[in-house]
Coordinates of C-alpha atoms in Angstrom, one line a residue:
X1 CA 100.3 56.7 158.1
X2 CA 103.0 58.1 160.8
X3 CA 105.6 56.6 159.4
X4 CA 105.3 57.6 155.9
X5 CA 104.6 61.4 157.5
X6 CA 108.2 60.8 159.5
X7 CA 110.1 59.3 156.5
X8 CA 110.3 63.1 154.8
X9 CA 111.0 64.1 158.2
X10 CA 114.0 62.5 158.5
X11 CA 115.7 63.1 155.1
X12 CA 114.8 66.3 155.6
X13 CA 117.3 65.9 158.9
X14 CA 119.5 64.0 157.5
X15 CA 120.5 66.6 154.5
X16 CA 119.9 69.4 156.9
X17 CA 123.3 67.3 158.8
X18 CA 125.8 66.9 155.2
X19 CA 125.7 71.1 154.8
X20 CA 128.6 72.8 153.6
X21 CA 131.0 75.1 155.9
X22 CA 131.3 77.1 153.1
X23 CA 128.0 79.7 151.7
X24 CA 126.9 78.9 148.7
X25 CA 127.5 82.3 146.7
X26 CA 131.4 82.1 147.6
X27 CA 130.7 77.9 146.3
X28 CA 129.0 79.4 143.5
X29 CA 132.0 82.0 142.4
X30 CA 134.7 78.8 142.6
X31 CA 135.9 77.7 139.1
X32 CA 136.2 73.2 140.2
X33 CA 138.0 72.7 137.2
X34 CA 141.3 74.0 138.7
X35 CA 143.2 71.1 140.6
X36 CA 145.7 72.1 143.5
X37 CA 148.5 70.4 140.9
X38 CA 147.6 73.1 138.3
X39 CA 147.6 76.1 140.9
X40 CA 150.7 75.1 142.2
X41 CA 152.4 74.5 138.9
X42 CA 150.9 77.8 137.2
X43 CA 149.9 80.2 139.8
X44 CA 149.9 82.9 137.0
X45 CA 147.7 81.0 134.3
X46 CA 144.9 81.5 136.7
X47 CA 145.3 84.9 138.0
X48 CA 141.5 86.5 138.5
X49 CA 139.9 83.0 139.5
X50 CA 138.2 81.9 142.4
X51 CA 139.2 78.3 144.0
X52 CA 138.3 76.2 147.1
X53 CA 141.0 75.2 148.8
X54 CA 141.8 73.7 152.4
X55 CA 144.7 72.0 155.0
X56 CA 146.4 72.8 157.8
X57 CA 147.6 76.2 159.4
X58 CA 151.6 75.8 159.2
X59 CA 152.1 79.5 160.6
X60 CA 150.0 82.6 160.6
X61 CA 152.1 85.9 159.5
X62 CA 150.7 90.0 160.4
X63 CA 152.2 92.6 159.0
X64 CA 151.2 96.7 158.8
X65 CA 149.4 95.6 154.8
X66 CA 147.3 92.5 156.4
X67 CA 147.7 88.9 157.4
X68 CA 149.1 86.2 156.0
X69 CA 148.4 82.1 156.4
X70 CA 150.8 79.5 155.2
X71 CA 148.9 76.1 154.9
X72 CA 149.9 73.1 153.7
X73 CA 147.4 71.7 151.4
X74 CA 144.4 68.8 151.9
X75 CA 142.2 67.5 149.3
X76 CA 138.6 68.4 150.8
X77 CA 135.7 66.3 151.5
X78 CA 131.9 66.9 150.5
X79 CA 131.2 69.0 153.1
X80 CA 134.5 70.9 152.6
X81 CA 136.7 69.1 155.5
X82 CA 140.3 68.9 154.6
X83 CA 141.4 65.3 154.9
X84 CA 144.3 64.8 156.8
X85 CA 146.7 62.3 155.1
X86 CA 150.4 61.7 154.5
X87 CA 150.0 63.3 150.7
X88 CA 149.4 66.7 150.2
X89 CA 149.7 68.8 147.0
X90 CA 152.0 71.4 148.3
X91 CA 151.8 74.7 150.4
X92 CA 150.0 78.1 149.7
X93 CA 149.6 81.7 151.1
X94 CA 146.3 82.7 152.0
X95 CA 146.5 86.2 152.6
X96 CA 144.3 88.9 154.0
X97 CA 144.4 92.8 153.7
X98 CA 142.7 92.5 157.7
X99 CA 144.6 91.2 160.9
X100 CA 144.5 87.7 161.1
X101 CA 144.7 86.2 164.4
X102 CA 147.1 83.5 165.5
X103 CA 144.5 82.3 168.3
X104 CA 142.2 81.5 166.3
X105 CA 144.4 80.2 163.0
X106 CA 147.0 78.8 164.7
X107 CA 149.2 75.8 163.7
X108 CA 147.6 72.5 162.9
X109 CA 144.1 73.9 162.8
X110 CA 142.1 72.8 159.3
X111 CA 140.7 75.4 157.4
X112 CA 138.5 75.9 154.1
X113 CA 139.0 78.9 151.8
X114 CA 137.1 80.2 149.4
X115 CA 139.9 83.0 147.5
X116 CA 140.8 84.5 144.1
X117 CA 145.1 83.3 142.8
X118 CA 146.9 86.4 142.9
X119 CA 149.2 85.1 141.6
X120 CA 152.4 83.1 143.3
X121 CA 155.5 84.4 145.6
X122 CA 159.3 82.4 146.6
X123 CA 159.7 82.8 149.9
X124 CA 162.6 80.7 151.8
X125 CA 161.3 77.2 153.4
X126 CA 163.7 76.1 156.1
X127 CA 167.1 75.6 154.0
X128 CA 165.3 75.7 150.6
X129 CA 163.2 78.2 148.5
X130 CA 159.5 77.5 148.2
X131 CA 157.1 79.0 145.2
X132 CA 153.9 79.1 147.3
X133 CA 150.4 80.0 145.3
X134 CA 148.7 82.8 146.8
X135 CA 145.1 83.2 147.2
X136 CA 143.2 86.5 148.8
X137 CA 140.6 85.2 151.5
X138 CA 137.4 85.4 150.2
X139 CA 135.8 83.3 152.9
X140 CA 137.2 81.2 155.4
X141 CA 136.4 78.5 158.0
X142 CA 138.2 77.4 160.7
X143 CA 137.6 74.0 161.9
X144 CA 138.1 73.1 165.8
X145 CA 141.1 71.5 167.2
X146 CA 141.2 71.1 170.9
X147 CA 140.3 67.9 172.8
X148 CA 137.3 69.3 174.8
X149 CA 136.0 70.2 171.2
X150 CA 136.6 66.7 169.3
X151 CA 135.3 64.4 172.0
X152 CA 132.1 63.2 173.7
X153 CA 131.9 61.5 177.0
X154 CA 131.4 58.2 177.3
X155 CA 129.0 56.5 177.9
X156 CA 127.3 58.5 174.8
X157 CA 125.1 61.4 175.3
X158 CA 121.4 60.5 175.6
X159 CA 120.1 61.8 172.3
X160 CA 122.3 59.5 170.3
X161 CA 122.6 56.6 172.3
X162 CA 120.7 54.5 170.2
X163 CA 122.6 55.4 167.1
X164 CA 126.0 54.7 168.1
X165 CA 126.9 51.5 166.8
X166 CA 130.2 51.3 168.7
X167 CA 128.9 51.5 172.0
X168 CA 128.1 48.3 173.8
X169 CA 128.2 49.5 177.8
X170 CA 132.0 49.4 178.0
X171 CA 134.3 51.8 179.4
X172 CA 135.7 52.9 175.9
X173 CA 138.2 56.3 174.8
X174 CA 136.0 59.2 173.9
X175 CA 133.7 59.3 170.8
X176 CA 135.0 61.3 167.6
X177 CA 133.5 63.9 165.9
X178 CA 134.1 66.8 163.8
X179 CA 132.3 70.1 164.9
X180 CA 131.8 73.2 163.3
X181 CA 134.1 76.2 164.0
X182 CA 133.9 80.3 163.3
X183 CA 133.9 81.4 159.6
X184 CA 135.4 84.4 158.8
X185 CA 133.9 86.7 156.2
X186 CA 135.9 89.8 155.0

């Protein structure tokens, strides 16, 4: 009788763990049908729109009408976690009519945005000119960087010991994760 009474239990833990970054009424304005490939290619066919979009923070830009991120784009996982690979779609400008600060979004940091295309701007690219997308920040989250955030100690903290399938007693690098980071809601 327990264990059928811990068997909801646990589901009910292990959905509660696969939530998105992102809320649901920003999810919920998103049109899925747009790829990155389309934006990129006609910014201006989808003026008005919402997308979700993530990547990596290549420079953070203030100026006196708001700020402005340049990231180079990731395809996003179920939860909304850009996935760091060797392809990426492109670039795009998310902007911001507040301050954004370049502690928080600096480079190399992944972020998720939920935004509406405004449209697209050609701004230069080291030696070349770029046509980057650009999306107003809806919603953003920031996901964290540092080393003291990605890493458990080993030997593996007590609660998840007995989960870890990778840890057999030996002195081993640190454990991997991916942990939540601030969200920013204009």
């Amino acid at each position: 009788m327990g264990k059928l009474l811990a068997l909801p239990l646990l589901a009910l833990l292990f959905l509660s763990g696969c939530a998105h970054v992102i809320s649901e009424e920003a999810r919920k304005q998103v049109d899925p049908s747009i790829a990155f490939s389309k934006l990129r290619g006609n910014s201006d066919t989808f003026i008005g729109r919402n997308v979700m979009l993530g990547g990596m923070v290549a420079g953070v830009k203030n100026t006196k009408d708001g700020g402005q991120l340049e990231i180079v784009q990731f395809q996003l996982d179920d939860v909304g976690f850009p996935i760091e690979s060797s392809h990426s779609g492109g670039r795009f400008l998310a902007t911001s009519p507040d301050f954004v600060d370049a502690m928080i979004y600096k480079p190399r940091r992944l972020v998720t945005i939920v935004g509406e295309v405004k449209g697209k701007k050609t701004l230069p690219l080291d030696e070349a000119e770029y046509t980057y997308p650009v999306i107003t920040i809806k919603e953003i989250f920031a996901w964290k960087l540092s080393e003291t955030e990605k890493a458990f100690p080993y030997p593996t903290p007590a609660p998840y010991y007995n989960y870890d399938p990778y840890y057999y007693g030996y002195d081993v690098p640190p454990y991997w994760y991916r942990p939540l980071g601030p969200v920013f809601r204009p």
